[in-house]
Short mmCIF file of N, CA and C in Angstrom, two decimals:
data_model
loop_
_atom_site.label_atom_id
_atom_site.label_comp_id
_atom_site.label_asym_id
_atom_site.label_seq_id
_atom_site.Cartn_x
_atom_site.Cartn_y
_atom_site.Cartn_z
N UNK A 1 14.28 -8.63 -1.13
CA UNK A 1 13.99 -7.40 -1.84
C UNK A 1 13.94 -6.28 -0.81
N UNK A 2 14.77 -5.18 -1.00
CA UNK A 2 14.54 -4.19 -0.38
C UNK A 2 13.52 -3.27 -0.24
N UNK A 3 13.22 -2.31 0.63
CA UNK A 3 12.02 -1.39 0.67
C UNK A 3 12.25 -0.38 -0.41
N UNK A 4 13.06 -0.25 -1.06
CA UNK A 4 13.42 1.24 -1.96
C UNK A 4 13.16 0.04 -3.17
N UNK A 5 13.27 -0.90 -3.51
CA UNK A 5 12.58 -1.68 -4.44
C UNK A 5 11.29 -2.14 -4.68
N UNK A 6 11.26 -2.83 -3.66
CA UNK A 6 9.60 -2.66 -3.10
C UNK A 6 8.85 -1.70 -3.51
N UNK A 7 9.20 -0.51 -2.86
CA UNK A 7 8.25 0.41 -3.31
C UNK A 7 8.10 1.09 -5.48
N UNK A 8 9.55 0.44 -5.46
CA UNK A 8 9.31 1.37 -7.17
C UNK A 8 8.51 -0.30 -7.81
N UNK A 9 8.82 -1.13 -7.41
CA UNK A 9 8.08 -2.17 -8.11
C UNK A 9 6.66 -2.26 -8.40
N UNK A 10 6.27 -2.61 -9.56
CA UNK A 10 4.37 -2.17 -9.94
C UNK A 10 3.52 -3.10 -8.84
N UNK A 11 2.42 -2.65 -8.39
CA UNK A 11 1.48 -2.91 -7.61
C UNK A 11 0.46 -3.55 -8.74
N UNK A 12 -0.18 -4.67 -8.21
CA UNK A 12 -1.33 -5.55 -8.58
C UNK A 12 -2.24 -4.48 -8.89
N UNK A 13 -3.46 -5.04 -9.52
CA UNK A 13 -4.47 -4.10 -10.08
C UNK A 13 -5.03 -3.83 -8.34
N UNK A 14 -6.05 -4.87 -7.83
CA UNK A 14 -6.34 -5.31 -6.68
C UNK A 14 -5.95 -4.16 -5.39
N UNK A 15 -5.05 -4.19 -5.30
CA UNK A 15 -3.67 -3.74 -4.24
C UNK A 15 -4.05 -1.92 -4.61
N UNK A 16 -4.08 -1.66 -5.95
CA UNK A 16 -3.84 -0.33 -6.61
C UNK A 16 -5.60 0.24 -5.93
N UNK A 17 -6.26 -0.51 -6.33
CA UNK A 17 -8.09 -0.11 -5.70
C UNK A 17 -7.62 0.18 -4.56
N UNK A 18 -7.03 -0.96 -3.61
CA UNK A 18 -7.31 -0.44 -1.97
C UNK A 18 -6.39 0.75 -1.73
N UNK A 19 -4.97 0.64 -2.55
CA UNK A 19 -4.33 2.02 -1.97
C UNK A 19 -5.24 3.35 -2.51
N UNK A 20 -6.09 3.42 -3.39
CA UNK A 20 -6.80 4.81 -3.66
C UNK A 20 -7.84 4.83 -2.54
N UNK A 21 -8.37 3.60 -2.59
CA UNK A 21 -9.89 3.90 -1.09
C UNK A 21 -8.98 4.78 0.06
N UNK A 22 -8.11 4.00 -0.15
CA UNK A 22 -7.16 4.69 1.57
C UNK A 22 -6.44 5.94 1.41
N UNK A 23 -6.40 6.20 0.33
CA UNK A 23 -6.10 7.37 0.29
C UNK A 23 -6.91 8.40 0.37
N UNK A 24 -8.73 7.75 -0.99
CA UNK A 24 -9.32 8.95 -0.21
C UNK A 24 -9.75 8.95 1.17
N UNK A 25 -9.91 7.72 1.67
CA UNK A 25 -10.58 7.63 3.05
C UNK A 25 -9.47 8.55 4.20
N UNK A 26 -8.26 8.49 3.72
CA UNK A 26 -7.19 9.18 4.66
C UNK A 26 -7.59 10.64 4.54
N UNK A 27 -7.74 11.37 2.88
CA UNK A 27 -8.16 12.21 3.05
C UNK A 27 -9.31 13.36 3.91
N UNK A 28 -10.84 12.23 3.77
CA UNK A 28 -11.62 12.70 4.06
C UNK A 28 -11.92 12.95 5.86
N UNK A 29 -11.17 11.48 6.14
CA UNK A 29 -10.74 11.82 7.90
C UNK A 29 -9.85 13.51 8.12
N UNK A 30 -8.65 13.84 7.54
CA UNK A 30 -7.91 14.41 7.52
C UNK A 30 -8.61 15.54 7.30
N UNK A 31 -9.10 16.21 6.70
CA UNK A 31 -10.35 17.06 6.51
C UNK A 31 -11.67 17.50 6.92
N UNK A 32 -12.17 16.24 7.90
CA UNK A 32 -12.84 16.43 9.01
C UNK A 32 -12.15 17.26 10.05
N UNK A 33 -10.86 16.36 10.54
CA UNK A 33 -10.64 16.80 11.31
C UNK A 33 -10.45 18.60 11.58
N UNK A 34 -9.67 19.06 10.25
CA UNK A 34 -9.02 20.26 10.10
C UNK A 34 -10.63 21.42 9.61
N UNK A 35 -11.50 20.16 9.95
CA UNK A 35 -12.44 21.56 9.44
C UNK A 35 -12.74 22.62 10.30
N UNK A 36 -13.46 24.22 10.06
CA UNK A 36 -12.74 25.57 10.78
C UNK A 36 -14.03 24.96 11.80
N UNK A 37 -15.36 24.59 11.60
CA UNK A 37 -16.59 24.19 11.93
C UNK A 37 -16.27 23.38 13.07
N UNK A 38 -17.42 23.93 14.56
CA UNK A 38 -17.54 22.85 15.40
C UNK A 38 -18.10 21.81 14.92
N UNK A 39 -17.39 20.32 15.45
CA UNK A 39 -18.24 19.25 15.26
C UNK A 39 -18.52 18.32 15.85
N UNK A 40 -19.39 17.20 16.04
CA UNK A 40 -19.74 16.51 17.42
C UNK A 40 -18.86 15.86 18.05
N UNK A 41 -18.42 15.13 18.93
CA UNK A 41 -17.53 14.29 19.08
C UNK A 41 -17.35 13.17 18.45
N UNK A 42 -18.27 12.68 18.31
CA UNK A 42 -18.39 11.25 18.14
C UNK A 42 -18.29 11.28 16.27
N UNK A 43 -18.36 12.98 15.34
CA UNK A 43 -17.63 12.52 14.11
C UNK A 43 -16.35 13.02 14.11
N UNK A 44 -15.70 13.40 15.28
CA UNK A 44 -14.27 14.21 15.23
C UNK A 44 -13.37 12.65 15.65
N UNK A 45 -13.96 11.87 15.78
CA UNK A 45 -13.65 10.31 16.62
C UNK A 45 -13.56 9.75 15.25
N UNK A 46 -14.66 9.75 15.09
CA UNK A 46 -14.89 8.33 13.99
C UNK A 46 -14.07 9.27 12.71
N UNK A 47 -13.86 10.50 12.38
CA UNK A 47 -12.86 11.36 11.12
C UNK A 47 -10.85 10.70 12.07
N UNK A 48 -10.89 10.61 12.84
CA UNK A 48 -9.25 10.33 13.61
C UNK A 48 -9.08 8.80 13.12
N UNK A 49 -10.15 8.10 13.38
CA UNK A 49 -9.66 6.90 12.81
C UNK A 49 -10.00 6.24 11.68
N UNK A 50 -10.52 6.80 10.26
CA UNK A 50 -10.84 6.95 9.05
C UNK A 50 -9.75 7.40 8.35
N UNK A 51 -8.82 8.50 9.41
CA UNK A 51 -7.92 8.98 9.02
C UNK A 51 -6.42 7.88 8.85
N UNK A 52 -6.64 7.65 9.98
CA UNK A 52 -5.27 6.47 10.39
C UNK A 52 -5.48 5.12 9.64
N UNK A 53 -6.85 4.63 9.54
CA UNK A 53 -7.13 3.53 9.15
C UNK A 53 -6.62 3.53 7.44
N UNK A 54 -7.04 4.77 6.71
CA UNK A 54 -7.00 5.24 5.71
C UNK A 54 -5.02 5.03 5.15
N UNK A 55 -4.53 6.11 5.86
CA UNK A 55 -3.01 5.83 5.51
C UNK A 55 -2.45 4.70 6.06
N UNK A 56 -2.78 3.83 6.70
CA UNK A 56 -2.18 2.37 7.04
C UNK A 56 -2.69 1.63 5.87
N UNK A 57 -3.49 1.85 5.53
CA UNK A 57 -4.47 1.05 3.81
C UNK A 57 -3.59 1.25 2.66
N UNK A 58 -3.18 2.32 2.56
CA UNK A 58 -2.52 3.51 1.79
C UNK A 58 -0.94 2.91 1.49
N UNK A 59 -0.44 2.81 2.88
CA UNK A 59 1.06 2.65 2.90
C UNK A 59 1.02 1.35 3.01
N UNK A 60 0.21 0.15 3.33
CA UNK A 60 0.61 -1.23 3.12
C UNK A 60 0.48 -1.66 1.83
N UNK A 61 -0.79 -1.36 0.85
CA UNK A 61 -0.74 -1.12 0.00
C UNK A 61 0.08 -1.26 -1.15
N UNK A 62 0.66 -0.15 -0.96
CA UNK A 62 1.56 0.08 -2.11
C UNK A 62 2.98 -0.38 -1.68
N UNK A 63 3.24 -1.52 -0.90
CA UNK A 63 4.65 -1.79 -0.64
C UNK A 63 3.91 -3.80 -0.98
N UNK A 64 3.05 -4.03 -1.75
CA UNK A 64 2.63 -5.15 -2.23
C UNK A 64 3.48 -4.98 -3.52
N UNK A 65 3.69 -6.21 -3.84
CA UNK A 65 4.46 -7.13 -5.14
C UNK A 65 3.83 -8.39 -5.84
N UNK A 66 3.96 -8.72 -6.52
CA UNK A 66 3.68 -9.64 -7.24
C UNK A 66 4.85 -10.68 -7.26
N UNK A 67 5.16 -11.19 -6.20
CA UNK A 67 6.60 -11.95 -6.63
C UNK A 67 6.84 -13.31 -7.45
N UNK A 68 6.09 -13.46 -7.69
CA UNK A 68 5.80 -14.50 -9.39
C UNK A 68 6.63 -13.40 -10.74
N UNK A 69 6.36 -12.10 -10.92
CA UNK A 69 7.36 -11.43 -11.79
C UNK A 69 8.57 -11.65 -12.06
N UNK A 70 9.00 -12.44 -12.77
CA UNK A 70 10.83 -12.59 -12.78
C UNK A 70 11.09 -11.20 -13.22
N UNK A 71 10.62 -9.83 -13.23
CA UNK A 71 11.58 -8.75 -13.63
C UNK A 71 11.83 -8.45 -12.41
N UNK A 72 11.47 -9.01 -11.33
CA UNK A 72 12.18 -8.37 -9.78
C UNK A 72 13.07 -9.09 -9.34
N UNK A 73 13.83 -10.31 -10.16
CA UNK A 73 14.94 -10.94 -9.70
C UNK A 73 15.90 -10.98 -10.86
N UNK A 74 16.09 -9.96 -11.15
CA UNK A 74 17.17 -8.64 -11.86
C UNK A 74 18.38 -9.72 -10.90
N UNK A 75 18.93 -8.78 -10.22
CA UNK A 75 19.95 -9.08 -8.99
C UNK A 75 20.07 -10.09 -8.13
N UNK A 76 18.68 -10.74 -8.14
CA UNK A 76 18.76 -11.84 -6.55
C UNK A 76 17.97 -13.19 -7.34
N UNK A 77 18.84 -13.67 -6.82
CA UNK A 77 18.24 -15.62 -6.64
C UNK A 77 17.09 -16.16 -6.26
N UNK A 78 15.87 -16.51 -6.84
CA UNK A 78 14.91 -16.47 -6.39
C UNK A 78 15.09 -17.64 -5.41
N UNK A 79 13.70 -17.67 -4.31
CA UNK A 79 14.09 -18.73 -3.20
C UNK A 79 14.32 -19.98 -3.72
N UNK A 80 13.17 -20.28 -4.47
CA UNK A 80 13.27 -21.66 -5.26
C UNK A 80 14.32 -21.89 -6.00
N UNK A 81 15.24 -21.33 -6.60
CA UNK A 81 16.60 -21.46 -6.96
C UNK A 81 17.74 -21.73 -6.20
N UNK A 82 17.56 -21.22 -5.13
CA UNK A 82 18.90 -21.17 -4.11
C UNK A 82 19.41 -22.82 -3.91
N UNK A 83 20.69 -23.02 -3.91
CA UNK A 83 21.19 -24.05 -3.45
C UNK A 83 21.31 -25.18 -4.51
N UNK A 84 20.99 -24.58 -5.92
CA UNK A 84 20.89 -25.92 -6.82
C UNK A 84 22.68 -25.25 -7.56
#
């Protein structure tokens, strides 16, 4: 399965929770950071990797499948089929 499939294919319920945490969590790093306000180090630290942690949550996420679905083997042979 390709990545341009992958990605339009529906996401698990499960999968769908963690990509929103990570999204807002990407947000709220992302918004620390950019705020106009000095702020300590140690939350301009811990907002950088809330941030990153957040869109890696985000983008693994939503490139999950369910591959038990036979509507994603449209085109392709599932493994367990091959060779019979």
């Amino acid at each position: 399965m390709g990545i341009l499939k992958r990605l339009k294919a529906p996401t698990p319920r499960f999968f769908r929770k963690i990509r929103n945490i990570g999204i807002a969590a990407g947000t709220i790093g992302g918004t620390l950071l950019a705020a106009p306000v000095a702020l300590p180090a140690i939350l301009i630290s811990a907002a950088g990797y809330m941030a990153v942690a957040g869109t890696v949550a985000a983008a693994v996420s939503q490139v999950v499948t369910d591959e038990a679905d036979e509507t994603l083997w449209k085109d392709e042979v599932p493994p367990h089929k091959k060779g019979r």
